[in-house]
Amino acid sequence: MVALIRKDTSDKQLDELIEWLGTMNLKVHVSKGVNQTVIGLVGDTSGIDIELLESLSIVEAVTRISEKYKSANRKFHPDDTVVEAGGVKIGGGNFAVFAGPCSVENEDQIEFVARSVKNAGASVLRGGAFKPRTSPYDFQGLKADGIELLEHAKKHTGLPIVTEIMNANHLSLFENVDIIQVGARNMQNFELLKELGRTGKPILLKRGLANTIDELLMSAEYIMAGGNEQIILCERGIRTFETATRNTLDVSAVPVLKEKTHLPVIIDPSHACGKARLVKPLALAATAVGADGLMIEVHNDPAKAMCDGPQSLTPEQFEDVMQSVTRIREAIL
Ligand code: PEP
Ligand code: MN
């Protein structure tokens, strides 16, 4: 349920209303926008007398929210959420590109890629340390050592870092990580999501391979229910009958999510298509459709990459993509 508050309401009047609602075992979420203040009520609102609430002098209108996601709902929070991580803003008109290798492999590799993507205009360095691989015999990542190498690259370049968590028991290793990634395969690992809800860290939540947009929002809701509202959603391609690409990029997820939620939405064209030559056109489409950013895999030597080489761009190819992305941004502004 959301209540739209009249413009001339004082802070004291609003506090009294919130206190009264709080006595009914409801979580009250206040969203003070430039033009309007909205309060959202989460919990069992069946005991609330809508007519009574509407009759209060400071309340303009009351609406029940039928969707199961409440905190993530744009009706709750009409303005875009801006996530801030390591000095970088994402959302609300702030566009950010996350780039780096699929996996951190060694110091020279991550340092070189970090410098290259920074020079090309990326604002966040990505790199997998814990890798969710389909085969247990494939490279599983450098784990804690990988995070340490990312931290060094962060120190040397100033780029904030994003890396994937697979197990909540590893959380202490992520202390200096700026954005914690939840990969597609863990989008519905609800215990992990609950644990991340208790952290104050920005979370990059990737859509599951076979999950709907509403399921993605419910997963965001799990994190938000714990008190963490710093979430970036990521469309990374879904499973369809099509085999020409690794997954099928659901470009429509961006405008659909923008209607449903205030959270920033980025696109990962690399995992969506699985082929380096398709990354540029999809990155341009993602930019044009209104994504708040991109996540792109870049490797110093894609042919020798330990993971996802076929979809990784060279630093030169990434620079070319960045230049075209900038032109698309200018065209749509
Ligand atoms: C990744 O970004 O490293 C990754 C494994 O992606 P996804 O979870 O989307 O497959
Ligand atoms: Mn990858």
XYZ file of C-alpha atoms and ligand atoms in Angstrom:
344
model
C 0.000 0.000 0.000
C 1.277 3.503 -0.782
C 0.043 6.860 0.459
C 0.731 10.056 -1.429
C 1.386 12.875 1.042
C 0.177 16.417 0.447
C 2.879 18.930 -0.511
C 2.422 21.335 2.421
C 2.858 18.596 5.077
C 5.358 19.403 7.852
C 8.012 16.916 9.010
C 6.265 16.725 12.397
C 2.921 15.750 10.821
C 4.654 13.139 8.662
C 6.534 11.721 11.682
C 3.262 11.398 13.613
C 1.665 9.490 10.753
C 4.695 7.178 10.445
C 4.668 6.537 14.188
C 0.978 5.628 14.089
C 1.477 3.244 11.161
C 4.477 1.728 12.924
C 2.244 0.672 15.817
C 0.413 -1.627 13.373
C 3.496 -3.781 12.828
C 4.120 -2.298 9.385
C 7.450 -1.314 7.905
C 7.158 2.250 6.654
C 9.264 3.343 3.725
C 9.455 7.076 3.029
C 10.409 8.322 -0.412
C 10.855 12.094 -0.538
C 11.051 13.034 -4.192
C 11.534 16.435 -5.765
C 7.847 16.782 -6.532
C 6.117 14.451 -4.127
C 6.499 12.399 -0.970
C 5.264 8.853 -0.997
C 5.119 6.500 1.968
C 5.069 2.795 1.336
C 3.752 0.244 3.809
C 5.193 -3.257 3.826
C 3.649 -6.069 5.821
C 0.089 -7.153 6.504
C -1.940 -4.089 5.518
C -5.282 -5.912 5.652
C -6.079 -4.305 9.016
C -5.719 -0.789 7.674
C -8.870 1.184 7.056
C -8.131 2.830 3.706
C -10.956 5.320 4.074
C -9.641 6.430 7.455
C -6.123 6.847 6.057
C -7.453 8.760 3.054
C -9.485 11.058 5.267
C -6.373 12.371 7.064
C -5.661 15.960 6.084
C -2.057 15.269 5.025
C -2.929 12.273 2.806
C -3.767 12.950 -0.823
C -4.384 9.404 -2.047
C -3.938 5.775 -1.016
C -3.351 2.885 -3.401
C -2.995 -0.818 -2.744
C -0.033 -2.382 -4.556
C -1.065 -5.647 -6.108
C 2.450 -6.719 -7.127
C 4.261 -8.925 -4.609
C 7.423 -6.828 -4.799
C 6.936 -3.709 -2.704
C 10.261 -2.020 -1.919
C 11.482 -2.604 -5.481
C 8.222 -1.231 -6.918
C 8.300 2.128 -8.683
C 4.912 2.927 -7.141
C 6.697 2.875 -3.773
C 9.562 5.046 -4.900
C 8.704 7.065 -8.017
C 12.213 8.544 -8.485
C 15.071 6.482 -9.923
C 17.414 5.001 -7.337
C 21.020 6.031 -7.787
C 23.467 3.391 -6.534
C 26.829 4.710 -5.384
C 29.856 2.463 -5.274
C 33.436 3.560 -4.764
C 32.672 7.066 -5.999
C 30.772 5.889 -9.098
C 27.062 6.554 -9.536
C 24.757 4.199 -11.440
C 21.159 5.039 -12.343
C 19.072 8.205 -12.476
C 20.869 9.345 -15.644
C 24.301 8.132 -14.501
C 25.657 5.614 -17.020
C 28.454 3.267 -15.956
C 30.420 0.608 -17.812
C 31.752 -2.381 -15.847
C 34.574 -4.103 -17.742
C 37.278 -6.677 -17.205
C 38.046 -10.340 -17.664
C 35.637 -13.180 -16.998
C 38.171 -14.502 -14.454
C 41.100 -12.985 -12.653
C 43.997 -15.180 -13.840
C 47.208 -13.562 -12.598
C 48.619 -10.197 -11.549
C 49.949 -9.098 -14.975
C 46.639 -9.930 -16.651
C 44.364 -8.063 -14.241
C 46.678 -5.049 -13.942
C 46.966 -4.734 -17.733
C 43.233 -5.153 -18.359
C 42.374 -2.762 -15.519
C 44.586 -0.010 -16.998
C 43.263 -0.643 -20.524
C 39.574 -0.502 -19.616
C 40.119 2.556 -17.458
C 41.850 4.374 -20.319
C 38.946 3.456 -22.604
C 36.429 4.997 -20.167
C 35.161 2.111 -18.025
C 34.147 3.131 -14.530
C 34.149 -0.226 -12.691
C 36.592 -3.157 -12.965
C 35.010 -6.614 -13.115
C 36.757 -9.953 -12.634
C 35.584 -13.330 -11.379
C 37.417 -14.827 -8.395
C 34.812 -17.480 -7.513
C 33.615 -18.902 -10.826
C 30.346 -20.807 -11.246
C 31.405 -23.277 -13.974
C 29.130 -25.834 -15.605
C 31.866 -28.478 -15.284
C 33.626 -29.169 -11.973
C 36.800 -29.902 -13.974
C 36.990 -26.377 -15.419
C 38.961 -23.528 -13.813
C 37.071 -22.526 -10.664
C 38.774 -19.147 -10.143
C 41.622 -17.933 -7.921
C 39.158 -17.393 -5.053
C 40.601 -15.282 -2.181
C 43.817 -14.666 -4.155
C 41.724 -13.371 -7.050
C 39.979 -10.862 -4.790
C 43.356 -9.723 -3.481
C 44.605 -9.151 -7.045
C 41.455 -7.153 -7.806
C 42.101 -5.034 -4.711
C 45.632 -4.291 -5.946
C 44.309 -3.312 -9.375
C 41.772 -1.057 -7.638
C 44.564 0.622 -5.684
C 46.621 1.175 -8.835
C 43.829 2.441 -11.103
C 41.286 3.924 -8.690
C 38.557 1.816 -10.317
C 35.979 0.323 -7.934
C 35.698 -3.471 -8.236
C 32.828 -5.912 -8.752
C 33.146 -9.666 -8.259
C 30.800 -12.592 -7.756
C 29.912 -14.253 -4.452
C 28.720 -17.862 -4.475
C 28.610 -18.646 -0.781
C 27.585 -16.383 2.100
C 30.382 -17.925 4.194
C 32.837 -16.041 1.970
C 31.388 -12.607 2.817
C 34.355 -11.548 4.973
C 36.574 -11.779 1.862
C 34.408 -9.129 0.171
C 35.090 -6.346 2.671
C 36.998 -4.202 0.164
C 34.858 -5.179 -2.821
C 32.728 -2.224 -3.940
C 29.895 -4.149 -5.615
C 29.040 -7.776 -4.839
C 27.740 -9.696 -7.838
C 25.071 -12.375 -7.586
C 25.398 -14.445 -10.733
C 22.578 -15.770 -12.889
C 22.854 -19.213 -11.316
C 22.339 -17.830 -7.819
C 19.537 -15.378 -8.542
C 17.161 -17.539 -6.532
C 19.588 -18.628 -3.820
C 17.318 -17.042 -1.243
C 19.555 -17.694 1.772
C 22.410 -15.903 -0.007
C 20.088 -13.014 -0.939
C 18.902 -12.681 2.677
C 22.492 -12.572 3.891
C 23.336 -9.863 1.329
C 20.305 -7.920 2.536
C 22.054 -7.589 5.872
C 25.154 -6.005 4.314
C 25.411 -2.356 3.350
C 27.140 -3.259 0.068
C 25.822 -2.438 -3.392
C 24.674 -5.655 -5.091
C 24.723 -6.456 -8.812
C 21.874 -8.928 -9.258
C 21.954 -10.833 -12.553
C 18.799 -12.306 -14.035
C 18.651 -16.103 -13.947
C 18.929 -18.076 -17.183
C 15.277 -19.070 -17.060
C 13.715 -16.464 -14.823
C 10.984 -13.975 -15.535
C 11.263 -10.261 -14.933
C 8.915 -10.522 -11.947
C 11.068 -13.291 -10.446
C 14.113 -11.026 -10.812
C 12.227 -8.301 -8.944
C 11.211 -10.736 -6.208
C 14.882 -11.640 -5.760
C 15.721 -7.944 -5.447
C 12.903 -7.740 -2.892
C 14.616 -10.444 -0.789
C 17.717 -8.237 -0.538
C 15.675 -5.092 0.103
C 13.565 -6.772 2.787
C 16.777 -7.083 4.809
C 17.372 -3.341 4.560
C 19.809 -3.140 1.641
C 18.351 -0.987 -1.143
C 21.561 -0.557 -3.151
C 20.792 -2.956 -5.980
C 21.676 -2.867 -9.679
C 19.720 -5.275 -11.875
C 21.411 -6.933 -14.837
C 19.847 -8.505 -17.917
C 22.380 -11.025 -19.264
C 20.390 -13.087 -21.759
C 17.891 -15.857 -21.132
C 17.493 -19.431 -22.380
C 15.244 -19.729 -25.418
C 14.919 -22.220 -28.295
C 17.442 -20.135 -30.260
C 20.930 -21.631 -30.538
C 22.665 -19.034 -32.733
C 23.707 -17.123 -29.628
C 24.756 -18.415 -26.185
C 21.565 -16.906 -24.719
C 18.931 -14.538 -26.112
C 19.334 -10.926 -25.021
C 15.984 -9.687 -23.751
C 16.348 -6.027 -24.718
C 12.744 -5.383 -23.749
C 13.646 -6.189 -20.132
C 15.086 -2.669 -19.831
C 11.968 -0.601 -20.616
C 9.760 -3.139 -18.830
C 11.919 -3.018 -15.681
C 12.061 0.775 -15.866
C 8.266 0.846 -15.616
C 8.114 -1.639 -12.772
C 11.046 -0.580 -10.618
C 13.165 2.400 -9.602
C 16.342 0.296 -9.447
C 19.057 0.845 -12.079
C 19.240 -1.709 -14.890
C 22.357 -2.632 -16.845
C 22.932 -5.077 -19.699
C 25.678 -7.679 -20.063
C 25.940 -8.299 -23.813
C 28.947 -10.639 -23.408
C 27.147 -13.494 -21.620
C 24.013 -12.823 -23.655
C 25.593 -13.538 -27.049
C 28.731 -15.561 -26.287
C 30.535 -14.196 -29.362
C 32.948 -11.265 -29.339
C 31.798 -9.955 -32.736
C 28.201 -9.596 -31.487
C 29.097 -7.682 -28.321
C 29.327 -4.279 -30.026
C 25.894 -4.283 -31.738
C 24.220 -5.548 -28.566
C 26.044 -2.994 -26.408
C 24.784 -0.253 -28.724
C 21.231 -1.622 -28.612
C 21.423 -1.770 -24.803
C 22.577 1.833 -24.640
C 19.904 3.003 -27.053
C 17.100 1.194 -25.202
C 17.903 3.124 -22.024
C 20.087 0.830 -19.903
C 21.923 2.561 -17.048
C 25.129 0.824 -17.969
C 26.882 -2.192 -19.435
C 28.981 -5.090 -18.237
C 31.504 -6.228 -20.838
C 34.179 -8.941 -20.714
C 37.642 -7.780 -21.828
C 40.780 -9.925 -21.924
C 44.380 -9.130 -22.846
C 44.565 -12.338 -24.936
C 41.068 -13.805 -25.487
C 42.408 -16.904 -27.295
C 44.236 -17.936 -24.120
C 41.530 -16.916 -21.606
C 40.796 -19.532 -18.930
C 37.096 -18.748 -19.159
C 34.779 -17.192 -21.779
C 37.515 -16.319 -24.299
C 35.168 -16.507 -27.341
C 33.014 -13.666 -25.995
C 35.859 -11.531 -24.620
C 36.918 -8.330 -26.371
C 40.519 -7.231 -26.747
C 41.297 -3.841 -25.166
C 41.299 -2.305 -28.698
C 37.851 -3.738 -29.496
C 36.587 -2.472 -26.144
C 37.860 1.017 -26.870
C 35.999 0.981 -30.180
C 32.778 -0.122 -28.421
C 33.183 2.655 -25.836
C 33.534 5.299 -28.540
C 30.339 4.161 -30.268
C 28.489 3.845 -26.938
C 29.440 7.455 -26.183
C 28.001 8.564 -29.544
C 24.738 6.685 -28.878
C 24.542 8.294 -25.419
C 24.960 11.735 -26.956
C 22.296 10.964 -29.568
C 19.656 9.864 -27.070
C 20.249 12.483 -24.384
C 29.890 -13.452 -14.849
O 29.463 -12.290 -15.015
O 31.058 -13.705 -14.584
C 28.959 -14.588 -14.957
C 29.301 -15.805 -14.561
O 27.786 -14.252 -15.506
P 26.346 -14.956 -15.391
O 26.100 -15.186 -13.945
O 25.453 -13.936 -16.020
O 26.424 -16.221 -16.185
Mn 32.128 -14.931 -18.109
